[in-house]
Amino acid sequence: MNAKEIMATDQEYYLPVFARYPLVLSHGRGAYVYDVEGRKYLDFLAGIAVNIIGHAHPKLVAAIAEQAGKIIHCSNLYYTAQQATLAESLVKLSGLGKVFLGNSGAEANEGAVKLARKYGKAAAAGKFEIVAAEHSFHGRTLATLTATGQPKYQKGYEPLPPGFIHVPFNDLEALKAAVSEKTCAVMLEPIQGEGGVNLPDAGYLAAVRELCDTYGALLIFDEIQTGVGRTGKMFAYEHFGFKPDIVTLAKGLGGGVPIGAFIASDRVAAAFGPGDHGSTFGGNPLACAAANAVLAIMAEEELLENARQVGAYLLEKLSELQARYPGHIAGVRGLGLIVGMKLTRPGKDLVVSCMERGLIINCTAGDVLRFVPPLNIQQRHVDEMIGILSEVLDEC
Ligand SMILES: *Cc1c(COP(=O)(O)O)cnc(C)c1O
């Protein structure tokens, strides 16, 4: 099948929930992907913050192949070395107590919400409310789309599960007014990803932590996008000097192989016992072998340091662009390799123009170009990206 035939077949048989670009991808290597006609694209989206060690990293490919040749799946009725090893690594890296593994971000958050509800119920009758932020994104299951503070994801699915309240991000007074003895958890992305790369104000998250402690509410950090080194630390919360009670991970964890996780403190994790939660595929040896390889590669190749250095360079280069094109660019912000550039108008056309010139980027929240490249990109990739983006901005 050629590109046209593939697109036509997909459109005929696949549920039309994705507004796709007319691009059929075939393979990738490092920071580049190739379409079925052999055209090369620099990938500054990385499958939406998923391919954190780039495409087809030989050590990840080998780890997956080796594991597939041994055992792909065996059910959670049994132990595997791959799962035990990953659980140990995630606990040690996070400073928390116990891990549960699922297959996606939404599932990780769904599990975190269930754990918080169970923990809250044991603490006090009626302690089930979850306070989340406007413009957040937590997933597409019924509970997680209800936690998501964007009505467009909820419309048509009512009645929604009760007990979710939304307040503006970075508004401590609004949060104080919403949190009460009925709150079992406050759920936040430390940096909002889909909502437009919104960073927390200085002191905001620490004040949220304090407020949670005052009311005996748990703090859940959704680090599905910011975790696994994206911000230049393994977890974004390491920048702020305290820990949440539960953190969720997914996107980058398997380097592209589906896997999600929630990690809770021992005190909170004790609310779950045998039979309280589960998953058929979650934590299978194939996905765990991939995640173990990703963590090993990150350490070997010092990718946290690279994300900090190249992230700072990216921010600097985008700020220069802002100075050159003040009519098009309203602001630039980010931490490590999650960076947003706010435009003065909708960004969809820019994304298409970049794609036509061999650059894959993404626009979120309507007018924010989002840069979430692999964590092993180099300065030369940033220079190449800036070159293409400047050409496109010149034509605007
Ligand atoms: C992508 C994302 C999710 C949902 O993950 P899925 O794997 O698509 O279910 C949840 N929270 C955040 C912060 C995300 O970026």
Short mmCIF file of N, CA and C in Angstrom, two decimals, residues 163-274:
data_model
loop_
_atom_site.label_atom_id
_atom_site.label_comp_id
_atom_site.label_asym_id
_atom_site.label_seq_id
_atom_site.Cartn_x
_atom_site.Cartn_y
_atom_site.Cartn_z
N GLY A 163 -17.91 14.00 42.78
CA GLY A 163 -16.81 14.19 43.73
C GLY A 163 -15.56 14.85 43.15
N PHE A 164 -15.64 15.40 41.94
CA PHE A 164 -14.47 16.09 41.36
C PHE A 164 -14.75 17.58 41.29
N ILE A 165 -13.80 18.38 41.77
CA ILE A 165 -13.95 19.84 41.82
C ILE A 165 -12.74 20.44 41.09
N HIS A 166 -12.97 21.53 40.36
CA HIS A 166 -11.85 22.17 39.66
C HIS A 166 -11.62 23.60 40.12
N VAL A 167 -10.35 23.97 40.22
CA VAL A 167 -9.97 25.34 40.57
C VAL A 167 -8.89 25.79 39.59
N PRO A 168 -8.72 27.10 39.39
CA PRO A 168 -7.65 27.55 38.49
C PRO A 168 -6.27 27.12 39.02
N PHE A 169 -5.40 26.70 38.11
CA PHE A 169 -4.01 26.35 38.46
C PHE A 169 -3.30 27.61 38.94
N ASN A 170 -2.42 27.46 39.92
CA ASN A 170 -1.64 28.59 40.45
C ASN A 170 -2.47 29.58 41.28
N ASP A 171 -3.68 29.20 41.64
CA ASP A 171 -4.53 30.10 42.45
C ASP A 171 -4.73 29.46 43.82
N LEU A 172 -3.87 29.83 44.75
CA LEU A 172 -3.88 29.20 46.07
C LEU A 172 -5.17 29.52 46.83
N GLU A 173 -5.66 30.74 46.69
CA GLU A 173 -6.88 31.12 47.41
C GLU A 173 -8.06 30.26 46.94
N ALA A 174 -8.15 30.05 45.64
CA ALA A 174 -9.24 29.22 45.11
C ALA A 174 -9.11 27.78 45.63
N LEU A 175 -7.88 27.30 45.74
CA LEU A 175 -7.68 25.94 46.25
C LEU A 175 -8.07 25.87 47.72
N LYS A 176 -7.69 26.89 48.49
CA LYS A 176 -8.05 26.92 49.92
C LYS A 176 -9.56 26.89 50.09
N ALA A 177 -10.26 27.56 49.20
CA ALA A 177 -11.73 27.61 49.30
C ALA A 177 -12.35 26.26 48.92
N ALA A 178 -11.65 25.47 48.09
CA ALA A 178 -12.22 24.21 47.61
C ALA A 178 -11.88 23.02 48.50
N VAL A 179 -10.72 23.06 49.16
CA VAL A 179 -10.28 21.92 49.97
C VAL A 179 -10.97 21.96 51.33
N SER A 180 -11.42 20.78 51.77
CA SER A 180 -12.09 20.70 53.07
C SER A 180 -11.82 19.33 53.69
N GLU A 181 -12.48 19.05 54.80
CA GLU A 181 -12.35 17.72 55.43
C GLU A 181 -12.85 16.62 54.50
N LYS A 182 -13.66 17.01 53.49
CA LYS A 182 -14.19 16.01 52.54
C LYS A 182 -13.18 15.67 51.42
N THR A 183 -12.10 16.42 51.36
CA THR A 183 -11.12 16.21 50.27
C THR A 183 -10.26 14.98 50.57
N CYS A 184 -10.28 14.01 49.68
CA CYS A 184 -9.36 12.88 49.86
C CYS A 184 -8.06 13.12 49.12
N ALA A 185 -8.09 13.95 48.07
CA ALA A 185 -6.84 14.22 47.35
C ALA A 185 -6.92 15.49 46.52
N VAL A 186 -5.78 16.13 46.38
CA VAL A 186 -5.59 17.19 45.38
C VAL A 186 -4.72 16.57 44.29
N MET A 187 -5.18 16.68 43.05
CA MET A 187 -4.49 16.03 41.93
C MET A 187 -4.02 17.09 40.94
N LEU A 188 -2.72 17.16 40.73
CA LEU A 188 -2.17 18.20 39.84
C LEU A 188 -1.06 17.65 38.97
N GLU A 189 -0.91 18.21 37.78
CA GLU A 189 0.33 18.05 37.03
C GLU A 189 1.27 19.15 37.54
N PRO A 190 2.47 18.84 37.98
CA PRO A 190 3.37 19.90 38.46
C PRO A 190 3.65 20.95 37.37
N ILE A 191 3.71 20.51 36.12
CA ILE A 191 3.70 21.41 34.97
C ILE A 191 2.59 20.89 34.06
N GLN A 192 1.62 21.74 33.74
CA GLN A 192 0.54 21.27 32.87
C GLN A 192 1.06 21.10 31.45
N GLY A 193 0.90 19.89 30.89
CA GLY A 193 1.39 19.61 29.55
C GLY A 193 0.39 19.99 28.46
N GLU A 194 -0.68 19.19 28.34
CA GLU A 194 -1.69 19.43 27.30
C GLU A 194 -2.30 20.82 27.44
N GLY A 195 -2.38 21.32 28.68
CA GLY A 195 -3.00 22.62 28.94
C GLY A 195 -2.18 23.80 28.43
N GLY A 196 -0.97 23.55 27.90
CA GLY A 196 -0.19 24.63 27.31
C GLY A 196 1.18 24.86 27.92
N VAL A 197 1.76 23.83 28.54
CA VAL A 197 3.06 23.96 29.22
C VAL A 197 2.99 25.12 30.23
N ASN A 198 2.11 24.94 31.22
CA ASN A 198 1.92 25.96 32.25
C ASN A 198 2.75 25.59 33.48
N LEU A 199 3.70 26.46 33.83
CA LEU A 199 4.58 26.20 34.96
C LEU A 199 3.95 26.70 36.26
N PRO A 200 4.27 26.06 37.38
CA PRO A 200 3.74 26.55 38.66
C PRO A 200 4.48 27.82 39.09
N ASP A 201 3.74 28.74 39.72
CA ASP A 201 4.40 29.92 40.30
C ASP A 201 5.29 29.47 41.45
N ALA A 202 6.33 30.28 41.74
CA ALA A 202 7.23 29.96 42.85
C ALA A 202 6.42 29.83 44.14
N GLY A 203 6.63 28.73 44.85
CA GLY A 203 5.97 28.55 46.14
C GLY A 203 4.58 27.95 46.07
N TYR A 204 3.98 27.90 44.89
CA TYR A 204 2.60 27.40 44.79
C TYR A 204 2.49 25.94 45.22
N LEU A 205 3.33 25.08 44.63
CA LEU A 205 3.18 23.65 44.91
C LEU A 205 3.51 23.33 46.37
N ALA A 206 4.50 24.02 46.94
CA ALA A 206 4.82 23.80 48.36
C ALA A 206 3.64 24.19 49.24
N ALA A 207 2.95 25.27 48.87
CA ALA A 207 1.77 25.68 49.63
C ALA A 207 0.64 24.67 49.48
N VAL A 208 0.54 24.05 48.30
CA VAL A 208 -0.47 23.01 48.08
C VAL A 208 -0.16 21.81 48.99
N ARG A 209 1.12 21.45 49.05
CA ARG A 209 1.54 20.34 49.92
C ARG A 209 1.11 20.61 51.37
N GLU A 210 1.34 21.84 51.82
CA GLU A 210 1.01 22.21 53.19
C GLU A 210 -0.51 22.14 53.43
N LEU A 211 -1.25 22.65 52.47
CA LEU A 211 -2.71 22.65 52.58
C LEU A 211 -3.24 21.21 52.67
N CYS A 212 -2.68 20.32 51.85
CA CYS A 212 -3.08 18.91 51.88
C CYS A 212 -2.82 18.33 53.27
N ASP A 213 -1.67 18.63 53.83
CA ASP A 213 -1.32 18.08 55.15
C ASP A 213 -2.28 18.61 56.21
N THR A 214 -2.67 19.87 56.11
CA THR A 214 -3.60 20.46 57.09
C THR A 214 -4.92 19.69 57.10
N TYR A 215 -5.38 19.28 55.92
CA TYR A 215 -6.70 18.63 55.84
C TYR A 215 -6.61 17.10 55.75
N GLY A 216 -5.44 16.55 55.89
CA GLY A 216 -5.31 15.10 55.74
C GLY A 216 -5.69 14.62 54.36
N ALA A 217 -5.48 15.48 53.35
CA ALA A 217 -5.75 15.09 51.96
C ALA A 217 -4.44 14.64 51.32
N LEU A 218 -4.55 13.71 50.40
CA LEU A 218 -3.34 13.24 49.70
C LEU A 218 -2.99 14.21 48.58
N LEU A 219 -1.72 14.29 48.26
CA LEU A 219 -1.29 15.05 47.08
C LEU A 219 -0.89 14.04 46.00
N ILE A 220 -1.63 14.09 44.90
CA ILE A 220 -1.31 13.22 43.75
C ILE A 220 -0.67 14.10 42.68
N PHE A 221 0.55 13.76 42.27
CA PHE A 221 1.16 14.43 41.13
C PHE A 221 1.02 13.53 39.90
N ASP A 222 0.39 14.06 38.88
CA ASP A 222 0.33 13.38 37.60
C ASP A 222 1.58 13.78 36.82
N GLU A 223 2.57 12.88 36.84
CA GLU A 223 3.84 13.14 36.13
C GLU A 223 3.93 12.26 34.89
N ILE A 224 2.78 11.98 34.31
CA ILE A 224 2.75 11.13 33.12
C ILE A 224 3.54 11.79 31.98
N GLN A 225 3.50 13.10 31.92
CA GLN A 225 4.27 13.81 30.88
C GLN A 225 5.60 14.35 31.41
N THR A 226 5.62 14.79 32.69
CA THR A 226 6.83 15.45 33.22
C THR A 226 7.82 14.47 33.83
N GLY A 227 7.36 13.23 34.11
CA GLY A 227 8.23 12.27 34.78
C GLY A 227 9.24 11.61 33.86
N VAL A 228 10.04 10.72 34.41
CA VAL A 228 11.08 9.98 33.69
C VAL A 228 12.04 10.96 32.99
N GLY A 229 12.44 12.00 33.72
CA GLY A 229 13.55 12.83 33.25
C GLY A 229 13.21 13.98 32.34
N ARG A 230 11.97 14.12 31.97
CA ARG A 230 11.57 15.16 31.01
C ARG A 230 12.04 16.56 31.43
N THR A 231 11.96 16.87 32.73
CA THR A 231 12.31 18.22 33.20
C THR A 231 13.79 18.35 33.58
N GLY A 232 14.55 17.27 33.40
CA GLY A 232 15.96 17.31 33.80
C GLY A 232 16.20 16.69 35.17
N LYS A 233 15.12 16.30 35.84
CA LYS A 233 15.20 15.46 37.05
C LYS A 233 14.30 14.27 36.77
N MET A 234 14.53 13.15 37.47
CA MET A 234 13.71 11.97 37.19
C MET A 234 12.23 12.30 37.37
N PHE A 235 11.91 13.01 38.48
CA PHE A 235 10.53 13.46 38.73
C PHE A 235 10.56 14.99 38.83
N ALA A 236 9.56 15.65 38.27
CA ALA A 236 9.53 17.11 38.33
C ALA A 236 9.51 17.60 39.77
N TYR A 237 8.88 16.81 40.68
CA TYR A 237 8.77 17.30 42.06
C TYR A 237 10.13 17.45 42.73
N GLU A 238 11.17 16.82 42.21
CA GLU A 238 12.51 16.99 42.78
C GLU A 238 13.00 18.43 42.66
N HIS A 239 12.43 19.20 41.75
CA HIS A 239 12.80 20.62 41.63
C HIS A 239 12.25 21.43 42.80
N PHE A 240 11.22 20.88 43.48
CA PHE A 240 10.49 21.71 44.44
C PHE A 240 10.75 21.34 45.89
N GLY A 241 11.49 20.25 46.12
CA GLY A 241 11.95 19.98 47.48
C GLY A 241 10.98 19.26 48.40
N PHE A 242 9.97 18.61 47.87
CA PHE A 242 9.09 17.78 48.70
C PHE A 242 8.50 16.70 47.81
N LYS A 243 7.84 15.72 48.46
CA LYS A 243 7.28 14.60 47.69
C LYS A 243 5.75 14.61 47.72
N PRO A 244 5.12 14.10 46.68
CA PRO A 244 3.68 13.87 46.75
C PRO A 244 3.42 12.56 47.50
N ASP A 245 2.16 12.22 47.75
CA ASP A 245 1.82 10.93 48.36
C ASP A 245 1.71 9.85 47.30
N ILE A 246 1.27 10.28 46.12
CA ILE A 246 1.17 9.36 44.98
C ILE A 246 1.68 10.10 43.74
N VAL A 247 2.47 9.43 42.93
CA VAL A 247 2.88 10.00 41.65
C VAL A 247 2.54 9.01 40.55
N THR A 248 2.10 9.52 39.40
CA THR A 248 1.78 8.64 38.28
C THR A 248 2.73 8.91 37.11
N LEU A 249 3.05 7.85 36.41
CA LEU A 249 3.98 7.89 35.27
C LEU A 249 3.37 7.12 34.11
N ALA A 250 3.80 7.40 32.91
CA ALA A 250 3.46 6.55 31.77
C ALA A 250 4.35 6.93 30.57
N LYS A 251 3.95 7.98 29.86
CA LYS A 251 4.51 8.30 28.53
C LYS A 251 5.93 7.78 28.28
N GLY A 252 6.93 8.35 28.92
CA GLY A 252 8.31 8.00 28.56
C GLY A 252 8.79 6.68 29.13
N LEU A 253 8.07 6.15 30.08
CA LEU A 253 8.62 5.05 30.91
C LEU A 253 9.09 3.84 30.11
N GLY A 254 8.34 3.46 29.08
CA GLY A 254 8.74 2.28 28.30
C GLY A 254 9.46 2.63 27.01
N GLY A 255 9.79 3.92 26.82
CA GLY A 255 10.47 4.33 25.60
C GLY A 255 9.61 4.09 24.36
N GLY A 256 8.30 3.94 24.53
CA GLY A 256 7.39 3.69 23.41
C GLY A 256 6.55 2.44 23.63
N VAL A 257 7.04 1.54 24.45
CA VAL A 257 6.25 0.34 24.79
C VAL A 257 5.23 0.77 25.85
N PRO A 258 3.94 0.43 25.67
CA PRO A 258 2.92 0.90 26.61
C PRO A 258 3.16 0.38 28.03
N ILE A 259 3.24 1.32 28.97
CA ILE A 259 3.34 0.98 30.39
C ILE A 259 2.98 2.23 31.19
N GLY A 260 2.27 2.03 32.27
CA GLY A 260 1.96 3.13 33.18
C GLY A 260 2.22 2.67 34.60
N ALA A 261 2.36 3.62 35.51
CA ALA A 261 2.65 3.24 36.90
C ALA A 261 2.07 4.26 37.85
N PHE A 262 1.60 3.80 39.02
CA PHE A 262 1.48 4.75 40.10
C PHE A 262 2.33 4.27 41.26
N ILE A 263 2.94 5.24 41.94
CA ILE A 263 3.83 4.93 43.05
C ILE A 263 3.29 5.69 44.25
N ALA A 264 3.10 4.99 45.36
CA ALA A 264 2.53 5.63 46.55
C ALA A 264 3.46 5.45 47.74
N SER A 265 3.33 6.32 48.73
CA SER A 265 4.06 6.13 49.98
C SER A 265 3.54 4.85 50.63
N ASP A 266 4.35 4.25 51.49
CA ASP A 266 3.93 3.01 52.16
C ASP A 266 2.65 3.20 52.96
N ARG A 267 2.56 4.35 53.64
CA ARG A 267 1.39 4.64 54.47
C ARG A 267 0.10 4.62 53.62
N VAL A 268 0.17 5.23 52.43
CA VAL A 268 -1.01 5.30 51.56
C VAL A 268 -1.26 3.96 50.88
N ALA A 269 -0.19 3.33 50.42
CA ALA A 269 -0.31 2.05 49.69
C ALA A 269 -0.96 0.98 50.56
N ALA A 270 -0.83 1.11 51.87
CA ALA A 270 -1.40 0.11 52.79
C ALA A 270 -2.92 0.06 52.73
N ALA A 271 -3.55 1.06 52.09
CA ALA A 271 -5.02 1.04 51.93
C ALA A 271 -5.47 -0.05 50.95
N PHE A 272 -4.56 -0.54 50.13
CA PHE A 272 -4.89 -1.59 49.15
C PHE A 272 -4.40 -2.95 49.67
N GLY A 273 -5.25 -3.95 49.56
CA GLY A 273 -4.85 -5.32 49.86
C GLY A 273 -5.20 -6.22 48.70
N PRO A 274 -4.95 -7.53 48.82
CA PRO A 274 -5.24 -8.46 47.72
C PRO A 274 -6.67 -8.32 47.22
#
